[in-house]
Short mmCIF file of C-alpha atoms in Angstrom, two decimals:
data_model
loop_
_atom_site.label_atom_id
_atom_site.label_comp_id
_atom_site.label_asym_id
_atom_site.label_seq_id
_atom_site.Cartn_x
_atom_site.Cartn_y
_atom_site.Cartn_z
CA UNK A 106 67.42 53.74 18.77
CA UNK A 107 66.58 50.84 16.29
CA UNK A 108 63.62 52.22 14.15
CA UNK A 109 62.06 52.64 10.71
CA UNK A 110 59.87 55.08 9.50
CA UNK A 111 56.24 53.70 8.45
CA UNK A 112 55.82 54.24 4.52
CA UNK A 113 53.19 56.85 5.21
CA UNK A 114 55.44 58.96 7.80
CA UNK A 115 58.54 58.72 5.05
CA UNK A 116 55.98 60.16 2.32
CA UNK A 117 54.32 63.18 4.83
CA UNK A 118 58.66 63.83 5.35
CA UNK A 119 59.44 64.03 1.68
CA UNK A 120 56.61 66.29 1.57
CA UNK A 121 57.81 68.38 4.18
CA UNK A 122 61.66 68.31 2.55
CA UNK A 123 60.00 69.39 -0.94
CA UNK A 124 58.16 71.97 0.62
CA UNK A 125 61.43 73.57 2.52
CA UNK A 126 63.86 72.77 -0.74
CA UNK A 127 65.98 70.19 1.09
CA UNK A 128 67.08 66.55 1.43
CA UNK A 129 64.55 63.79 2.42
CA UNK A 130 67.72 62.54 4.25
CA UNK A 131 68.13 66.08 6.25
CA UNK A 132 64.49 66.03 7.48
CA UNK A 133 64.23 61.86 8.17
CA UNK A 134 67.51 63.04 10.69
CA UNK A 135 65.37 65.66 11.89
CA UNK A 136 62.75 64.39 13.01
CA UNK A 137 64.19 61.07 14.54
CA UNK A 138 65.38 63.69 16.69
CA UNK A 139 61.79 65.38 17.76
CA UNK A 140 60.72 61.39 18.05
CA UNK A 141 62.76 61.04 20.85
CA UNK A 142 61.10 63.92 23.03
CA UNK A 143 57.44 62.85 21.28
CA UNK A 144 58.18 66.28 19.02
CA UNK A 145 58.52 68.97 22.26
CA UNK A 146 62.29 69.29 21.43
CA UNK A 147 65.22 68.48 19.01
CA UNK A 148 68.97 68.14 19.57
CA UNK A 149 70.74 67.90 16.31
CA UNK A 150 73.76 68.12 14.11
CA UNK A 151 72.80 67.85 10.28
CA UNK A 152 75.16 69.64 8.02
CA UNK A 153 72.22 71.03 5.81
CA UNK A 154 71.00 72.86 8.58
CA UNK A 155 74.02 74.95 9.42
CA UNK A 156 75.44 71.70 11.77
CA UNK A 157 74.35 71.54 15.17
CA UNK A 158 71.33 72.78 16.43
CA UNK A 159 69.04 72.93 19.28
CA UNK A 160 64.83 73.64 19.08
CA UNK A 161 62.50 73.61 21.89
CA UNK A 162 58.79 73.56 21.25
CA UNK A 163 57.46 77.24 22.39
CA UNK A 164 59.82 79.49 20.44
CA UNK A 165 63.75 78.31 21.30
CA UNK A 166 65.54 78.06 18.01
CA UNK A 167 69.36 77.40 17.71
CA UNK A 168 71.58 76.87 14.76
CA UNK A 169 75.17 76.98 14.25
CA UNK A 170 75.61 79.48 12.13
CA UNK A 171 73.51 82.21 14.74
CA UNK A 172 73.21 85.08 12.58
CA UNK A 173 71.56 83.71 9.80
CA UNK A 174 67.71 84.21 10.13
CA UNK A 175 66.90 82.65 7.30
CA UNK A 176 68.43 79.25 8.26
CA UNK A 177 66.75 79.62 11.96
CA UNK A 178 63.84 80.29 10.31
CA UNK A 179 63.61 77.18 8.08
CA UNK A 180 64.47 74.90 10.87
CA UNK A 181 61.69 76.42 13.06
CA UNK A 182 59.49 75.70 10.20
CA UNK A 183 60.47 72.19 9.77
CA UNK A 184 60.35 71.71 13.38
CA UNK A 185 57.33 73.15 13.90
CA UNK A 186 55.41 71.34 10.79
CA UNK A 187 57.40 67.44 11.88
CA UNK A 188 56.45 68.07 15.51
CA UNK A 189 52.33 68.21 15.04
CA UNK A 190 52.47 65.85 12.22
CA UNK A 191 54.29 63.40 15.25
CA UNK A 192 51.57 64.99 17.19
CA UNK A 193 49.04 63.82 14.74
CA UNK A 194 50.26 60.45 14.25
CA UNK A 195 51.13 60.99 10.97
CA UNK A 196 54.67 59.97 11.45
CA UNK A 197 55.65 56.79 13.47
CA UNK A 198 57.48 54.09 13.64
CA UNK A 199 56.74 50.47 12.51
CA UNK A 200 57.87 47.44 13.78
CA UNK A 201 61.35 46.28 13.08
CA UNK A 202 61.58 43.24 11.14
CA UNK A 203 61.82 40.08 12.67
CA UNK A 204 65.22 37.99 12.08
CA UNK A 205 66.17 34.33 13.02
CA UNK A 206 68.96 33.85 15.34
CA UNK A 207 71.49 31.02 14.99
CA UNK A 208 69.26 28.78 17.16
CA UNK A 209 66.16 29.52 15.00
CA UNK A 210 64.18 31.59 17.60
CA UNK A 211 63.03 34.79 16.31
CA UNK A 212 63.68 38.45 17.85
CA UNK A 213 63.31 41.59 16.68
CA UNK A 214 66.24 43.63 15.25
CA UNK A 215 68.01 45.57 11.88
CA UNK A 216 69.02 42.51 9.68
CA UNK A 217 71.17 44.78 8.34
CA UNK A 218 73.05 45.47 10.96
CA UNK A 219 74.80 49.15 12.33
CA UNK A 220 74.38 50.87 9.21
CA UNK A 221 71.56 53.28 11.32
CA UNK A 222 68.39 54.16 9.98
CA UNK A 223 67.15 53.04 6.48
CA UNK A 224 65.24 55.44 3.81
CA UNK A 225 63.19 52.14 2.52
CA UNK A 226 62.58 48.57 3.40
CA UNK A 227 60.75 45.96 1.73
CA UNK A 228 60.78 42.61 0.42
CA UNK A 229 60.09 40.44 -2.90
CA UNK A 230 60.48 36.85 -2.84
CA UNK A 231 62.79 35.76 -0.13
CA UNK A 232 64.87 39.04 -0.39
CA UNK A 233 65.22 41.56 2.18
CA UNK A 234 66.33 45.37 1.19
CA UNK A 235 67.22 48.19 3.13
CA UNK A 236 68.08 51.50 1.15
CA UNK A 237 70.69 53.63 3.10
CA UNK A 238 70.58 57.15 0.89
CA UNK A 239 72.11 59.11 3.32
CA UNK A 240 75.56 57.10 3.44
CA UNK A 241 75.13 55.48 -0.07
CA UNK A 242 74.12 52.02 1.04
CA UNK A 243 72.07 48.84 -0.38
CA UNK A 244 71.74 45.95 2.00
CA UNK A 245 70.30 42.79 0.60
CA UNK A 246 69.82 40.03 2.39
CA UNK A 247 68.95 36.40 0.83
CA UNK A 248 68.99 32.77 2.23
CA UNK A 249 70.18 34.38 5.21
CA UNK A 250 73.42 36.15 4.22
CA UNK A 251 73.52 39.86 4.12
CA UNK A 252 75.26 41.83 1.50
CA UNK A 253 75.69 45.73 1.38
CA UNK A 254 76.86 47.71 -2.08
CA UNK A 255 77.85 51.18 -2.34
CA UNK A 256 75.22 52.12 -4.39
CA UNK A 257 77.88 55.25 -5.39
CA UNK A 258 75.92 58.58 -6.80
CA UNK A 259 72.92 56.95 -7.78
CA UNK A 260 69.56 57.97 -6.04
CA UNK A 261 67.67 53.99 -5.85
CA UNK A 262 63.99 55.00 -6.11
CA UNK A 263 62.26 52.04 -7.25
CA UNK A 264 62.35 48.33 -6.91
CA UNK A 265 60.86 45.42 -9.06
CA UNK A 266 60.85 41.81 -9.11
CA UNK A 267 63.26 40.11 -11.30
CA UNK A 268 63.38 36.60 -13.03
CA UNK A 269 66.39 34.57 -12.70
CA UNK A 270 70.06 36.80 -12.00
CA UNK A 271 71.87 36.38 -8.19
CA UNK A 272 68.72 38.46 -7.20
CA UNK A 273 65.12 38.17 -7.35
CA UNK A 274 64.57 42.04 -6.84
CA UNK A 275 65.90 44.93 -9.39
CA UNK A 276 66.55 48.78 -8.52
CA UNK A 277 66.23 51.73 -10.64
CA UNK A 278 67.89 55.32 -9.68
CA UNK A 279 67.94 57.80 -11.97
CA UNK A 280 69.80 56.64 -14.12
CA UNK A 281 68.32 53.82 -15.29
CA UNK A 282 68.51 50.33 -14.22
CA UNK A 283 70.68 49.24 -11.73
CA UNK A 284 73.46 47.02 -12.18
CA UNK A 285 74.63 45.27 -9.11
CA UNK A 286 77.53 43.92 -10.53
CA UNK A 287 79.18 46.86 -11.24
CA UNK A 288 78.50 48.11 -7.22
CA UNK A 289 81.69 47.89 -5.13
CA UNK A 290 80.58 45.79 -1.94
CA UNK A 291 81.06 46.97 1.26
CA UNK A 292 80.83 43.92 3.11
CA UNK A 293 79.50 40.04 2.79
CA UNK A 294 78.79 38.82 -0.40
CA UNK A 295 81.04 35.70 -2.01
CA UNK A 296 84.06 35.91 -4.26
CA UNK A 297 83.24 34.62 -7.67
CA UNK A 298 86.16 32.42 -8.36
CA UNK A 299 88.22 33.35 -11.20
CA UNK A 300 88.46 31.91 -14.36
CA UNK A 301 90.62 28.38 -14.09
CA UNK A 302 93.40 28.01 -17.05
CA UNK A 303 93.94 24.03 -18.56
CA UNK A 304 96.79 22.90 -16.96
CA UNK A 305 100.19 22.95 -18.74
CA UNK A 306 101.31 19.31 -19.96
CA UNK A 307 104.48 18.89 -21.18
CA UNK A 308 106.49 15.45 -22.96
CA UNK A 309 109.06 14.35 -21.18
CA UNK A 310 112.26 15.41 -21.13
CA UNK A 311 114.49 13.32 -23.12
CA UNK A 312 117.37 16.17 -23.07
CA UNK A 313 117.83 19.18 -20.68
CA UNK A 314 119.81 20.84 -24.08
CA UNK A 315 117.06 20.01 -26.14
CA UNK A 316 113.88 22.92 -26.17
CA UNK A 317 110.72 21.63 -24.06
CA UNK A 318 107.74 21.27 -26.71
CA UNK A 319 104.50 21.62 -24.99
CA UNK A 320 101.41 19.53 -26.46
CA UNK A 321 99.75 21.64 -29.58
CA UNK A 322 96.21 20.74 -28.37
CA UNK A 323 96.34 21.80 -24.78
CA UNK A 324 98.71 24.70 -25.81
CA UNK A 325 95.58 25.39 -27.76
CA UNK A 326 93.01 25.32 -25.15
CA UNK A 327 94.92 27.25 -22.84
CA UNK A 328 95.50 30.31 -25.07
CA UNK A 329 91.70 29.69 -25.51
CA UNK A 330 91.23 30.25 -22.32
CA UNK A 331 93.39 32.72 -22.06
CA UNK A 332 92.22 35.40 -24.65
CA UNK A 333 88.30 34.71 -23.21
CA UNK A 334 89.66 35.84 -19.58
CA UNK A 335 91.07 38.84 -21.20
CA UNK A 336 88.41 39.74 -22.98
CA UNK A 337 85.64 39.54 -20.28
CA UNK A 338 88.17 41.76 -17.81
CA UNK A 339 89.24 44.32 -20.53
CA UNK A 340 85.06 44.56 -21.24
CA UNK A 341 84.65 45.22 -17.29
CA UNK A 342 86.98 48.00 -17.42
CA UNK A 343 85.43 49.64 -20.46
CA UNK A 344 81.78 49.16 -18.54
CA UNK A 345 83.71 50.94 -15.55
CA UNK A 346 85.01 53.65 -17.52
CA UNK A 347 81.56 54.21 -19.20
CA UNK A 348 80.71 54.48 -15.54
CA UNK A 349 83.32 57.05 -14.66
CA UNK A 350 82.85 59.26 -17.66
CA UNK A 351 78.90 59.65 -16.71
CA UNK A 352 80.25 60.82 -13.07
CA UNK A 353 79.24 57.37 -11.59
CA UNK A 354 82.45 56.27 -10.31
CA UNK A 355 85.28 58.76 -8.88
CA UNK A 356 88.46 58.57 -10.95
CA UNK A 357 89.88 57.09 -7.50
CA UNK A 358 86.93 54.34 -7.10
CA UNK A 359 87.59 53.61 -11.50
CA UNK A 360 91.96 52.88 -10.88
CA UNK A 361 91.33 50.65 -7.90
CA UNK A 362 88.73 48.66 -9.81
CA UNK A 363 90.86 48.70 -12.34
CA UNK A 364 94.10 47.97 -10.69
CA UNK A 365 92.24 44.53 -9.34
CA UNK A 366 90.83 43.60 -13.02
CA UNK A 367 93.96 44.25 -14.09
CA UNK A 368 96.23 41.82 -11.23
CA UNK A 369 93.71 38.89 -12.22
CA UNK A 370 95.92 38.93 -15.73
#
C-alpha cells in the first residue's frame, strides 16, 4: 500500500509510542497494519514487539515470544488504543503527493520511490522531503531529481528554510544542524567534479641526455593547486573523524570515506 500518515494521525501515534515507552517507528508499523482491516485485526512482524505477531479485535493476542505477558499485554494495549483512534478518525491517511510523469501529466504516487512509508513529508520552496527514520533515510527531491542520504544515527526532527546552499530547506536532529554534505548518498544526486590541476608544459627537448626543465610559473601554479586539493580533502577527513569520534559514523562507514578522499590524491 502507497500511504502517508496525516500530520495529526503521526502526532495521536507518537503519543501512543510515548505512552507505551517505544519507537514512533514500532507503532507507525503497527498500525499500518490495523489500517488494512479498518483496525478489527493486525498481522505483524516488528522486532520491538517480540517479531511476529497476530491481534484480532475481541481478545486474540499473539506474539512471538508466547510466554511473556507483559509483551502480549503491551501490544493488546497498543492495539486496542490505535484501533478506536482509526475508529475515531483520528488516524488516516492523506493523499499522496502528486508527481509529473515524463509526458507532463500528473498522477498520484511516492516521488520517492520504494523506500515504503515515510515518518514526515513536506515542502519549502520547490523542495520535496520525505524522512525515512525507520531505515535511516532523507529523500529530497528538487527540479525534478530525487536524492536520498543516509541520514546515519541522527534522529531529523525539524526542518527550516534556508538561503542560498544546494538546498533551500535545512534539518536539525539532535545533534545540531544537519550537514548534508557530510551524508553518504544512497542513490541520485551528481558527482561534484574534482578539482582540475594546470596542465604540465614543458620546453622542448633539445637533448634526450640533457634533464627536462619544466616552466617555473606553471610549475608554480600547479603545486598551487596541488597543496589547496590536499588541504580541502585532509579537512574532510578530519570533519569525518570528528564525526566518528561523536558515534556519528561507524569506524567501517569513516575508512571507506576515507579510503575515497584519500584515492582523489
Amino acid at each position: 500500500m502507497n500511504a502517508i500518515f496525516t500530520d495529526a494521525s503521526f502526532q495521536n501515534m507518537t503519543n501512543v509510542a510515548n505512552r507505551y515507552g517505544i519507537s514512533v517507528n514500532a507503532v507507525t508499523d503497527l498500525t499500518h497494519a490495523l489500517m488494512l482491516s479498518n483496525g478489527t485485526m493486525a498481522q505483524f512482524n516488528i522486532p520491538e514487539l517480540g517479531g511476529g505477531g497476530q491481534w484480532m479485535q475481541g481478545g486474540m493476542t499473539m506474539v512471538g515470544d508466547m510466554f511473556n505477558n507483559q509483551l502480549k499485554s503491551t501490544v493488546d494495549g497498543l492495539c486496542y488504543e490505535l484501533s478506536n483512534l482509526i475508529n475515531q478518525g483520528a488516524i488516516q491517511y492523506k493523499p499522496l503527493p502528486k508527481i509529473q510523469n515524463q509526458n507532463g501529466s500528473m498522477s498520484s504516487g511516492n516521488w520517492w520511490g520504494d523506500l515504503g512509508f515515510p515518518n514526515s513529508t513536506g515542502s519549502q520552496n520547490g523542495t520535496s522531503y520525505a524522512i525515512f527514520s525507520n531505515i535511516r533515510r532523507l529523500a529530497i527531491q528538487e527540479n525534478g531529481k530525487v536524492t536520498v542520504f543516509d541520514t546515519l544515527d541522527n534522529q531529523i526532527g525539524g526542518v527550516g528554510q534556508q538561503q542560498g546552499g544546494n538546498y533551500s530547506v535545512t534539518f536539525t536532529s539532535q545533534y545540531g544542524m544537519v550537514d548534508l554534505s557530510t551524508l553518504p548518498i544512497v542513490s541520485g544526486g551528481e558527482n561534484k567534479p574534482q578539482q582540475q590541476q594546470a596542465p604540465i608544459v614543458q620546453e622542448p627537448i633539445q637533448n634526450q641526455s640533457q634533464p627536462i626543465e619544466m616552466n617555473p610559473q606553471v610549475q608554480d601554479v600547479q603545486n598551487t593547486n596541488t597543496t589547496e586539493l590536499e588541504e580541502d580533502i585532509f579537512a574532510k577527513i578530519e570533519k569525518l573523524a570528528g564525526l566518528k569520534d561523536k558515534g556519528i559514523l561507524t569506524e567501517n562507514e569513516f575508512n571507506s570515506k576515507k579510503t575515497d578522499l584519500l584515492n582523489r590524491l
